[in-house]
mmCIF file of C-alpha atoms and ligand atoms in Angstrom:
data_model
loop_
_atom_site.group_PDB
_atom_site.id
_atom_site.type_symbol
_atom_site.label_atom_id
_atom_site.label_comp_id
_atom_site.label_asym_id
_atom_site.label_seq_id
_atom_site.Cartn_x
_atom_site.Cartn_y
_atom_site.Cartn_z
ATOM 1 C CA MET E 1 39.622 -150.628 -12.129
ATOM 2 C CA GLN E 2 39.507 -146.869 -12.615
ATOM 3 C CA TYR E 3 42.042 -144.402 -11.296
ATOM 4 C CA GLY E 4 42.001 -141.187 -13.388
ATOM 5 C CA THR E 5 40.264 -138.205 -11.832
ATOM 6 C CA GLU E 6 39.904 -139.857 -8.427
ATOM 7 C CA ASP E 7 43.694 -139.796 -7.916
ATOM 8 C CA GLY E 8 44.563 -137.788 -4.874
ATOM 9 C CA ALA E 9 41.142 -137.772 -3.227
ATOM 10 C CA ILE E 10 41.217 -138.218 0.551
ATOM 11 C CA ARG E 11 39.128 -141.321 1.164
ATOM 12 C CA THR E 12 38.196 -143.379 4.213
ATOM 13 C CA ASN E 13 36.578 -146.136 2.152
ATOM 14 C CA TRP E 14 39.483 -147.853 0.398
ATOM 15 C CA ARG E 15 39.033 -151.535 -0.379
ATOM 16 C CA VAL E 16 41.999 -153.866 0.088
ATOM 17 C CA ASP E 17 41.749 -155.133 -3.507
ATOM 18 C CA GLU E 18 41.921 -151.559 -4.824
ATOM 19 C CA ILE E 19 45.063 -150.938 -2.793
ATOM 20 C CA VAL E 20 46.597 -154.210 -4.010
ATOM 21 C CA GLY E 21 45.767 -153.091 -7.582
ATOM 22 C CA LEU E 22 47.730 -149.900 -7.036
ATOM 23 C CA HIS E 23 50.585 -151.661 -5.263
ATOM 24 C CA ASN E 24 51.044 -154.071 -8.179
ATOM 25 C CA LEU E 25 50.962 -151.499 -10.990
ATOM 26 C CA ALA E 26 53.976 -151.196 -13.257
ATOM 27 C CA PHE E 27 56.606 -149.679 -10.971
ATOM 28 C CA LEU E 28 57.151 -146.475 -12.948
ATOM 29 C CA GLU E 29 53.431 -145.879 -13.282
ATOM 30 C CA LEU E 30 52.950 -146.382 -9.547
ATOM 31 C CA VAL E 31 55.761 -143.969 -8.669
ATOM 32 C CA GLY E 32 54.406 -141.442 -11.185
ATOM 33 C CA LYS E 33 50.928 -141.567 -9.674
ATOM 34 C CA ALA E 34 52.285 -141.306 -6.158
ATOM 35 C CA ASN E 35 54.430 -138.323 -7.123
ATOM 36 C CA ALA E 36 51.419 -136.562 -8.667
ATOM 37 C CA VAL E 37 49.395 -137.106 -5.480
ATOM 38 C CA HIS E 38 52.352 -135.984 -3.368
ATOM 39 C CA ARG E 39 52.609 -132.698 -5.262
ATOM 40 C CA GLN E 40 48.918 -131.957 -4.729
ATOM 41 C CA TYR E 41 49.380 -131.859 -0.975
ATOM 42 C CA HIS E 42 53.029 -131.255 -0.150
ATOM 43 C CA ASP E 43 56.052 -129.188 -1.044
ATOM 44 C CA PRO E 44 57.966 -131.730 -3.184
ATOM 45 C CA ASN E 45 61.339 -130.456 -1.899
ATOM 46 C CA ALA E 46 60.609 -130.516 1.843
ATOM 47 C CA ILE E 47 61.792 -133.457 3.953
ATOM 48 C CA GLN E 48 61.048 -133.407 7.673
ATOM 49 C CA ARG E 49 63.818 -134.502 10.037
ATOM 50 C CA ALA E 50 62.814 -136.352 13.213
ATOM 51 C CA SER E 51 65.332 -137.526 15.808
ATOM 52 C CA LEU E 52 64.739 -140.582 17.948
ATOM 53 C CA LEU E 53 65.822 -141.366 21.482
ATOM 54 C CA SER E 54 65.160 -144.468 23.539
ATOM 55 C CA ILE E 55 64.395 -142.990 26.960
ATOM 56 C CA LYS E 56 63.792 -146.410 28.540
ATOM 57 C CA THR E 57 65.416 -149.376 26.875
ATOM 58 C CA GLY E 58 64.736 -153.124 27.036
ATOM 59 C CA GLY E 59 62.938 -155.460 29.406
ATOM 60 C CA CYS E 60 59.545 -154.979 27.744
ATOM 61 C CA PRO E 61 56.831 -157.475 28.767
ATOM 62 C CA GLU E 62 55.322 -157.613 25.238
ATOM 63 C CA ASP E 63 56.460 -160.329 22.837
ATOM 64 C CA CYS E 64 56.664 -158.424 19.514
ATOM 65 C CA ALA E 65 58.630 -160.820 17.306
ATOM 66 C CA TYR E 66 60.627 -158.070 15.594
ATOM 67 C CA CYS E 67 61.695 -156.188 18.689
ATOM 68 C CA PRO E 68 65.105 -156.439 20.346
ATOM 69 C CA GLN E 69 63.627 -154.817 23.477
ATOM 70 C CA SER E 70 61.200 -157.602 24.337
ATOM 71 C CA ALA E 71 62.045 -159.489 27.550
ATOM 72 C CA HIS E 72 60.695 -162.614 25.828
ATOM 73 C CA HIS E 73 63.735 -162.723 23.551
ATOM 74 C CA ARG E 74 66.402 -163.554 26.077
ATOM 75 C CA GLU E 75 69.200 -163.888 23.611
ATOM 76 C CA THR E 76 69.228 -160.230 22.560
ATOM 77 C CA GLU E 77 72.364 -158.344 23.426
ATOM 78 C CA LEU E 78 70.590 -155.371 24.915
ATOM 79 C CA THR E 79 71.290 -154.210 28.405
ATOM 80 C CA ARG E 80 68.171 -153.012 30.207
ATOM 81 C CA GLU E 81 68.209 -149.420 31.271
ATOM 82 C CA LYS E 82 66.139 -147.292 33.618
ATOM 83 C CA LEU E 83 64.210 -144.258 32.431
ATOM 84 C CA MET E 84 66.672 -141.522 31.501
ATOM 85 C CA ASP E 85 67.079 -138.327 33.485
ATOM 86 C CA PRO E 86 65.046 -135.514 31.828
ATOM 87 C CA ARG E 87 68.082 -133.198 31.955
ATOM 88 C CA ILE E 88 70.100 -135.601 29.814
ATOM 89 C CA VAL E 89 67.168 -136.114 27.440
ATOM 90 C CA LEU E 90 66.767 -132.367 26.972
ATOM 91 C CA ALA E 91 70.474 -131.863 26.372
ATOM 92 C CA LEU E 92 70.264 -134.482 23.592
ATOM 93 C CA ALA E 93 67.117 -132.844 22.189
ATOM 94 C CA LYS E 94 68.933 -129.520 22.005
ATOM 95 C CA LYS E 95 71.825 -131.180 20.215
ATOM 96 C CA ALA E 96 69.378 -132.721 17.709
ATOM 97 C CA ARG E 97 67.715 -129.343 17.196
ATOM 98 C CA ASP E 98 71.049 -127.668 16.583
ATOM 99 C CA ALA E 99 71.874 -130.370 14.014
ATOM 100 C CA GLY E 100 68.650 -129.491 12.160
ATOM 101 C CA SER E 101 65.941 -131.781 13.566
ATOM 102 C CA ASP E 102 62.351 -130.539 13.463
ATOM 103 C CA ARG E 103 60.882 -133.183 15.748
ATOM 104 C CA PHE E 104 62.166 -135.083 18.776
ATOM 105 C CA CYS E 105 60.664 -138.552 19.342
ATOM 106 C CA MET E 106 61.115 -140.388 22.624
ATOM 107 C CA GLY E 107 60.434 -144.118 22.948
ATOM 108 C CA ALA E 108 59.964 -146.238 26.054
ATOM 109 C CA ALA E 109 59.879 -150.039 26.086
ATOM 110 C CA TRP E 110 56.685 -150.150 28.122
ATOM 111 C CA ARG E 111 53.523 -152.167 27.605
ATOM 112 C CA GLN E 112 51.588 -149.248 29.023
ATOM 113 C CA VAL E 113 52.017 -145.973 30.868
ATOM 114 C CA ARG E 114 51.857 -146.114 34.684
ATOM 115 C CA ASP E 115 51.145 -143.030 36.755
ATOM 116 C CA GLY E 116 53.938 -141.981 39.077
ATOM 117 C CA ALA E 117 57.414 -140.485 39.066
ATOM 118 C CA GLU E 118 58.386 -141.994 35.700
ATOM 119 C CA PHE E 119 55.365 -140.615 33.865
ATOM 120 C CA ASP E 120 55.907 -137.244 35.588
ATOM 121 C CA ALA E 121 59.448 -137.282 34.199
ATOM 122 C CA VAL E 122 58.140 -137.983 30.675
ATOM 123 C CA ILE E 123 55.770 -135.010 31.006
ATOM 124 C CA GLU E 124 58.763 -132.871 31.961
ATOM 125 C CA MET E 125 60.622 -134.119 28.870
ATOM 126 C CA VAL E 126 57.708 -133.240 26.586
ATOM 127 C CA ARG E 127 57.478 -129.722 28.044
ATOM 128 C CA GLY E 128 61.208 -129.252 27.700
ATOM 129 C CA VAL E 129 61.278 -130.371 24.063
ATOM 130 C CA ARG E 130 58.436 -127.976 23.217
ATOM 131 C CA ASP E 131 60.295 -125.172 25.003
ATOM 132 C CA LEU E 132 63.224 -125.845 22.682
ATOM 133 C CA GLY E 133 60.925 -124.988 19.797
ATOM 134 C CA MET E 134 60.727 -128.545 18.470
ATOM 135 C CA GLU E 135 57.778 -130.822 17.826
ATOM 136 C CA ALA E 136 57.551 -133.521 20.488
ATOM 137 C CA CYS E 137 56.477 -137.122 19.949
ATOM 138 C CA VAL E 138 56.440 -140.038 22.395
ATOM 139 C CA THR E 139 55.764 -143.738 22.091
ATOM 140 C CA LEU E 140 54.964 -145.319 25.443
ATOM 141 C CA GLY E 141 52.606 -148.205 24.665
ATOM 142 C CA MET E 142 48.997 -148.141 25.866
ATOM 143 C CA LEU E 143 47.614 -145.284 27.942
ATOM 144 C CA ASN E 144 44.340 -144.072 29.430
ATOM 145 C CA GLU E 145 42.349 -140.878 28.807
ATOM 146 C CA THR E 146 43.743 -138.963 31.784
ATOM 147 C CA GLN E 147 47.298 -139.774 30.784
ATOM 148 C CA ALA E 148 46.622 -138.721 27.186
ATOM 149 C CA ARG E 149 45.193 -135.430 28.448
ATOM 150 C CA ARG E 150 48.270 -134.790 30.593
ATOM 151 C CA LEU E 151 50.485 -135.313 27.562
ATOM 152 C CA ALA E 152 48.293 -132.989 25.502
ATOM 153 C CA ASP E 153 48.478 -130.325 28.229
ATOM 154 C CA ALA E 154 52.270 -130.600 28.240
ATOM 155 C CA GLY E 155 52.171 -129.671 24.546
ATOM 156 C CA LEU E 156 52.765 -133.105 22.976
ATOM 157 C CA THR E 157 52.586 -132.811 19.190
ATOM 158 C CA ALA E 158 52.099 -136.476 18.286
ATOM 159 C CA TYR E 159 51.850 -139.933 19.822
ATOM 160 C CA ASN E 160 53.462 -142.835 17.965
ATOM 161 C CA HIS E 161 51.572 -146.097 18.132
ATOM 162 C CA ASN E 162 51.975 -148.383 15.133
ATOM 163 C CA LEU E 163 49.561 -150.988 13.800
ATOM 164 C CA ASP E 164 52.738 -152.848 12.817
ATOM 165 C CA THR E 165 51.001 -155.228 10.393
ATOM 166 C CA SER E 166 47.589 -156.298 9.091
ATOM 167 C CA PRO E 167 44.834 -157.490 11.436
ATOM 168 C CA GLU E 168 45.114 -160.893 9.710
ATOM 169 C CA TYR E 169 48.884 -161.292 10.279
ATOM 170 C CA TYR E 170 48.997 -159.613 13.699
ATOM 171 C CA SER E 171 48.840 -162.778 15.833
ATOM 172 C CA LYS E 172 51.880 -164.191 13.995
ATOM 173 C CA ILE E 173 53.902 -161.241 15.293
ATOM 174 C CA ILE E 174 52.455 -160.311 18.701
ATOM 175 C CA THR E 175 50.445 -162.459 21.089
ATOM 176 C CA THR E 176 50.529 -160.392 24.282
ATOM 177 C CA ARG E 177 48.147 -157.691 23.034
ATOM 178 C CA SER E 178 45.474 -157.458 20.392
ATOM 179 C CA PHE E 179 45.059 -155.401 17.253
ATOM 180 C CA GLU E 180 41.827 -154.104 18.808
ATOM 181 C CA GLU E 181 43.774 -152.715 21.795
ATOM 182 C CA ARG E 182 46.037 -150.874 19.353
ATOM 183 C CA LEU E 183 43.001 -149.193 17.783
ATOM 184 C CA GLU E 184 41.547 -148.296 21.190
ATOM 185 C CA THR E 185 44.770 -146.531 22.206
ATOM 186 C CA LEU E 186 44.755 -144.575 18.945
ATOM 187 C CA GLU E 187 41.200 -143.466 19.684
ATOM 188 C CA ILE E 188 42.187 -142.302 23.187
ATOM 189 C CA VAL E 189 45.113 -140.291 21.800
ATOM 190 C CA ARG E 190 42.954 -138.661 19.130
ATOM 191 C CA SER E 191 40.239 -137.761 21.614
ATOM 192 C CA ALA E 192 42.807 -135.889 23.705
ATOM 193 C CA GLY E 193 43.609 -133.738 20.672
ATOM 194 C CA VAL E 194 47.075 -135.174 20.036
ATOM 195 C CA GLU E 195 48.170 -135.980 16.465
ATOM 196 C CA LEU E 196 48.560 -139.626 15.499
ATOM 197 C CA CYS E 197 51.835 -141.041 14.260
ATOM 198 C CA CYS E 198 50.838 -144.510 13.145
ATOM 199 C CA GLY E 199 52.313 -146.890 10.601
ATOM 200 C CA GLY E 200 53.915 -150.282 10.477
ATOM 201 C CA ILE E 201 56.679 -152.631 9.435
ATOM 202 C CA ILE E 202 57.183 -154.552 6.219
ATOM 203 C CA GLY E 203 59.491 -157.475 5.570
ATOM 204 C CA MET E 204 58.303 -159.720 8.424
ATOM 205 C CA GLY E 205 57.098 -162.524 6.135
ATOM 206 C CA GLU E 206 53.691 -160.928 5.501
ATOM 207 C CA SER E 207 52.032 -160.943 2.059
ATOM 208 C CA ILE E 208 51.358 -157.980 -0.212
ATOM 209 C CA THR E 209 47.696 -158.316 0.751
ATOM 210 C CA ASP E 210 48.719 -157.956 4.415
ATOM 211 C CA ARG E 211 50.609 -154.758 3.657
ATOM 212 C CA CYS E 212 47.620 -153.364 1.793
ATOM 213 C CA SER E 213 45.235 -154.501 4.498
ATOM 214 C CA MET E 214 47.278 -152.554 7.060
ATOM 215 C CA LEU E 215 47.048 -149.485 4.810
ATOM 216 C CA LYS E 216 43.300 -149.994 4.524
ATOM 217 C CA VAL E 217 42.945 -149.882 8.322
ATOM 218 C CA LEU E 218 45.121 -146.753 8.477
ATOM 219 C CA SER E 219 42.986 -145.094 5.820
ATOM 220 C CA ASP E 220 39.784 -145.999 7.684
ATOM 221 C CA ILE E 221 40.921 -143.747 10.535
ATOM 222 C CA ASP E 222 39.036 -140.491 10.094
ATOM 223 C CA PRO E 223 40.828 -138.110 9.821
ATOM 224 C CA HIS E 224 43.897 -140.017 8.628
ATOM 225 C CA PRO E 225 46.924 -140.227 10.975
ATOM 226 C CA GLU E 226 48.972 -137.062 10.532
ATOM 227 C CA SER E 227 52.169 -139.056 10.162
ATOM 228 C CA VAL E 228 52.788 -142.586 8.967
ATOM 229 C CA PRO E 229 56.130 -144.278 9.593
ATOM 230 C CA ILE E 230 56.898 -147.086 7.162
ATOM 231 C CA ASN E 231 59.585 -149.277 8.674
ATOM 232 C CA ALA E 232 61.419 -152.117 6.978
ATOM 233 C CA LEU E 233 62.260 -154.823 9.481
ATOM 234 C CA VAL E 234 65.692 -154.424 11.008
ATOM 235 C CA PRO E 235 66.430 -158.085 11.760
ATOM 236 C CA SER E 236 67.865 -158.155 15.275
ATOM 237 C CA ARG E 237 69.938 -160.889 16.886
ATOM 238 C CA GLY E 238 68.006 -162.984 19.401
ATOM 239 C CA THR E 239 64.556 -162.165 18.022
ATOM 240 C CA PRO E 240 62.436 -164.776 16.183
ATOM 241 C CA LEU E 241 62.842 -162.691 13.007
ATOM 242 C CA ALA E 242 66.636 -162.464 13.275
ATOM 243 C CA ASN E 243 67.274 -164.405 10.079
ATOM 244 C CA VAL E 244 64.617 -162.896 7.844
ATOM 245 C CA GLU E 245 66.027 -161.490 4.620
ATOM 246 C CA ILE E 246 66.044 -157.721 4.325
ATOM 247 C CA ILE E 247 63.514 -156.243 1.966
ATOM 248 C CA ASP E 248 64.279 -155.400 -1.645
ATOM 249 C CA PRO E 249 64.571 -151.598 -2.116
ATOM 250 C CA ILE E 250 62.023 -151.604 -4.940
ATOM 251 C CA GLU E 251 59.502 -153.372 -2.716
ATOM 252 C CA PHE E 252 60.175 -150.778 -0.002
ATOM 253 C CA CYS E 253 59.586 -148.021 -2.550
ATOM 254 C CA ARG E 254 56.343 -149.632 -3.776
ATOM 255 C CA MET E 255 55.074 -149.587 -0.201
ATOM 256 C CA ILE E 256 55.993 -145.906 0.178
ATOM 257 C CA ALA E 257 54.248 -145.048 -3.088
ATOM 258 C CA VAL E 258 51.033 -146.863 -2.274
ATOM 259 C CA THR E 259 51.025 -145.341 1.224
ATOM 260 C CA ARG E 260 51.297 -141.889 -0.349
ATOM 261 C CA ILE E 261 48.337 -142.551 -2.685
ATOM 262 C CA VAL E 262 46.094 -143.991 0.031
ATOM 263 C CA LEU E 263 47.035 -141.345 2.640
ATOM 264 C CA PRO E 264 47.569 -138.257 0.449
ATOM 265 C CA GLY E 265 47.777 -135.594 3.145
ATOM 266 C CA SER E 266 49.839 -137.477 5.731
ATOM 267 C CA THR E 267 53.541 -137.123 6.354
ATOM 268 C CA VAL E 268 55.050 -140.434 5.198
ATOM 269 C CA ARG E 269 58.239 -141.283 7.058
ATOM 270 C CA LEU E 270 60.874 -143.495 5.451
ATOM 271 C CA SER E 271 61.766 -145.067 8.789
ATOM 272 C CA ALA E 272 63.736 -148.072 10.046
ATOM 273 C CA GLY E 273 65.649 -149.968 7.377
ATOM 274 C CA ARG E 274 66.671 -146.809 5.540
ATOM 275 C CA SER E 275 70.361 -147.496 6.168
ATOM 276 C CA ASN E 276 70.070 -150.427 3.750
ATOM 277 C CA LEU E 277 69.129 -148.055 0.939
ATOM 278 C CA ASN E 278 71.703 -146.154 -1.070
ATOM 279 C CA ARG E 279 71.343 -142.450 -1.895
ATOM 280 C CA GLU E 280 69.512 -142.980 -5.173
ATOM 281 C CA GLN E 281 67.112 -145.539 -3.679
ATOM 282 C CA GLN E 282 66.226 -143.037 -0.963
ATOM 283 C CA LEU E 283 65.704 -140.286 -3.528
ATOM 284 C CA LEU E 284 63.385 -142.650 -5.398
ATOM 285 C CA CYS E 285 61.391 -143.080 -2.179
ATOM 286 C CA PHE E 286 61.157 -139.281 -1.811
ATOM 287 C CA LEU E 287 59.921 -139.081 -5.392
ATOM 288 C CA ALA E 288 57.343 -141.734 -4.484
ATOM 289 C CA GLY E 289 56.027 -139.607 -1.633
ATOM 290 C CA ALA E 290 58.172 -140.064 1.459
ATOM 291 C CA ASN E 291 58.651 -136.671 3.109
ATOM 292 C CA SER E 292 60.206 -137.418 6.475
ATOM 293 C CA ILE E 293 63.193 -139.372 7.811
ATOM 294 C CA PHE E 294 64.645 -140.307 11.161
ATOM 295 C CA PHE E 295 67.776 -138.196 11.429
ATOM 296 C CA GLY E 296 70.590 -139.077 13.810
ATOM 297 C CA ASP E 297 73.110 -141.864 14.270
ATOM 298 C CA LYS E 298 70.750 -144.135 16.172
ATOM 299 C CA LEU E 299 67.114 -145.257 15.900
ATOM 300 C CA LEU E 300 66.020 -146.667 19.251
ATOM 301 C CA THR E 301 68.572 -149.427 19.732
ATOM 302 C CA THR E 302 69.962 -149.978 16.233
ATOM 303 C CA ARG E 303 72.121 -147.890 13.929
ATOM 304 C CA ASN E 304 70.479 -145.410 11.625
ATOM 305 C CA ALA E 305 71.854 -143.992 8.376
ATOM 306 C CA ASP E 306 75.024 -141.958 8.859
ATOM 307 C CA MET E 307 74.315 -138.296 9.704
ATOM 308 C CA GLN E 308 76.834 -136.843 7.280
ATOM 309 C CA ASP E 309 75.438 -139.060 4.507
ATOM 310 C CA ASP E 310 71.997 -137.705 5.390
ATOM 311 C CA MET E 311 73.164 -134.090 5.165
ATOM 312 C CA ASP E 312 74.565 -134.886 1.704
ATOM 313 C CA LEU E 313 71.337 -136.661 0.766
ATOM 314 C CA LEU E 314 69.188 -133.716 1.824
ATOM 315 C CA ALA E 315 71.528 -131.304 0.079
ATOM 316 C CA ALA E 316 71.016 -133.366 -3.085
ATOM 317 C CA THR E 317 67.258 -132.648 -2.887
ATOM 318 C CA GLN E 318 67.850 -128.881 -3.011
ATOM 319 C CA PRO E 319 68.485 -126.535 -5.978
ATOM 320 C CA LEU E 320 72.071 -126.407 -7.179
ATOM 321 C CA GLU E 321 73.920 -123.277 -6.118
ATOM 322 C CA TYR E 322 74.960 -121.355 -9.203
ATOM 323 C CA GLN E 323 78.681 -121.726 -9.594
ATOM 324 C CA GLU E 324 80.668 -119.978 -12.259
ATOM 325 C CA THR E 325 83.233 -122.332 -13.728
ATOM 326 C CA THR E 326 85.968 -121.613 -16.151
ATOM 327 C CA VAL E 327 86.511 -124.191 -18.799
ATOM 328 C CA LEU E 328 89.942 -123.857 -20.241
HETATM 329 N N1 SAM Z 1 56.595 -149.979 23.282
HETATM 330 C C1 SAM Z 1 55.973 -149.037 22.459
HETATM 331 C C2 SAM Z 1 55.098 -149.664 21.404
HETATM 332 O O1 SAM Z 1 55.368 -150.766 20.928
HETATM 333 O O2 SAM Z 1 54.126 -149.026 21.017
HETATM 334 C C3 SAM Z 1 56.919 -148.078 21.809
HETATM 335 C C4 SAM Z 1 58.270 -148.477 21.277
HETATM 336 S S1 SAM Z 1 58.300 -149.549 19.864
HETATM 337 C C5 SAM Z 1 60.010 -149.965 19.788
HETATM 338 C C6 SAM Z 1 57.956 -148.497 18.464
HETATM 339 C C7 SAM Z 1 57.856 -149.151 17.097
HETATM 340 O O3 SAM Z 1 59.157 -149.414 16.584
HETATM 341 C C8 SAM Z 1 57.160 -150.472 16.954
HETATM 342 O O4 SAM Z 1 55.781 -150.351 16.944
HETATM 343 C C9 SAM Z 1 57.679 -150.972 15.624
HETATM 344 O O5 SAM Z 1 56.817 -150.586 14.587
HETATM 345 C C10 SAM Z 1 59.027 -150.301 15.503
HETATM 346 N N2 SAM Z 1 60.113 -151.291 15.579
HETATM 347 C C11 SAM Z 1 60.581 -151.891 16.684
HETATM 348 N N3 SAM Z 1 61.578 -152.766 16.390
HETATM 349 C C12 SAM Z 1 61.738 -152.732 15.050
HETATM 350 C C13 SAM Z 1 62.595 -153.418 14.149
HETATM 351 N N4 SAM Z 1 63.470 -154.338 14.564
HETATM 352 N N5 SAM Z 1 62.499 -153.130 12.834
HETATM 353 C C14 SAM Z 1 61.605 -152.202 12.410
HETATM 354 N N6 SAM Z 1 60.768 -151.537 13.216
HETATM 355 C C15 SAM Z 1 60.815 -151.791 14.520
HETATM 356 C C1 DTB Z 2 58.655 -146.090 14.271
HETATM 357 O O1 DTB Z 2 57.715 -146.380 13.513
HETATM 358 N N1 DTB Z 2 59.907 -146.461 14.074
HETATM 359 C C2 DTB Z 2 60.743 -146.001 15.161
HETATM 360 C C3 DTB Z 2 59.771 -145.115 15.978
HETATM 361 N N2 DTB Z 2 58.529 -145.353 15.360
HETATM 362 C C4 DTB Z 2 59.718 -145.246 17.439
HETATM 363 C C5 DTB Z 2 61.453 -147.086 15.859
HETATM 364 C C6 DTB Z 2 62.288 -147.971 14.955
HETATM 365 C C7 DTB Z 2 63.011 -148.955 15.784
HETATM 366 C C8 DTB Z 2 63.961 -149.795 15.017
HETATM 367 C C9 DTB Z 2 64.663 -150.800 15.867
HETATM 368 C C10 DTB Z 2 65.490 -150.209 16.975
HETATM 369 O O2 DTB Z 2 66.315 -149.304 16.735
HETATM 370 O O3 DTB Z 2 65.353 -150.706 18.109
HETATM 371 FE FE1 SF4 Z 3 57.794 -153.617 23.768
HETATM 372 FE FE2 SF4 Z 3 57.227 -151.817 21.893
HETATM 373 FE FE3 SF4 Z 3 59.242 -153.587 21.560
HETATM 374 FE FE4 SF4 Z 3 56.740 -154.448 21.475
HETATM 375 S S1 SF4 Z 3 57.683 -152.979 20.064
HETATM 376 S S2 SF4 Z 3 58.431 -155.414 22.615
HETATM 377 S S3 SF4 Z 3 55.753 -153.126 22.977
HETATM 378 S S4 SF4 Z 3 59.130 -151.976 23.071
#
């Protein structure tokens, strides 16, 4: 297999075996290649900060095996909540902005968007977040063309809708909707002129080929999704995947690196599961091409990395301030 001069080309014709070949390279070679591709397209010192908020929690009719918000997993400890009041959401968005967030992402545990007062409230939230000068992202499940257009008109920057896993492994994880439906929603979002935020989860018992097959589908999307969250499973009590072992940091980093090579121009977000990585493991992921994190104490329902630790981490990516020291 040849890499060489082709490294860094934006392609929509990757083969799964090529991606597996990259994924399984010697680790340092893989990270080196990914870093070279990263530097062709991105400022190597810039890390985007996105804050997450669950605006409607729990009671979801879908049966996603990883998700603590599914109503199918009755043993989860979550309390269901109604859609939040837009005024509270916007106060939290402002707080996130003042703490340094660039993007505010709002998630609802819905199978699909329904027209009515709740969707009107989400539109108000999107407008409000944009008025705060932040990028706005929502993840609301499936939606139709009119709804996508309303979100676009409100100024929505991106819509998050993950493939989650490969088409081959999909039915082991979700049975209440199809992989095809996922792709159709992505198409609807794109057609409305909204950016795609689309990635997946690793560490759910899938094979390396599954991970690469998911990346192949992402890279078939033309143009590529603007941002790609790579989540490591956060095993949650009461879900069928509660006892799955958490992923090895080097495996997580391999996935980041291969994502960077296959999707050179996209923002790659080191997403859920980051709190299991130490500072140096996260820096290794940035070197391998991750250039965005979820910033804030909470993801949707689970704990994120500590905010002060994140400030220190981001400070560590910046040039050292010159300090005169006296050595006696
Ligand atoms: N209901 C909407 C949907 O599924 O599109 C939006 C919310 S859903 C919680 C957003 C994404 O969070 C999922 O697609 C999945 O990739 C990720 N996610 C959910 N639970 C997770 C977990 N326990 N570990 C890692 N990622 C998770
Ligand atoms: C994404 O890919 N990861 C985020 C965001 N998109 C919505 C969600 C992660 C959720 C982790 C489990 C939880 O906190 O409930
Ligand atoms: Fe519902 Fe989304 Fe969780 Fe699936 S991932 S159960 S669709 S909230």
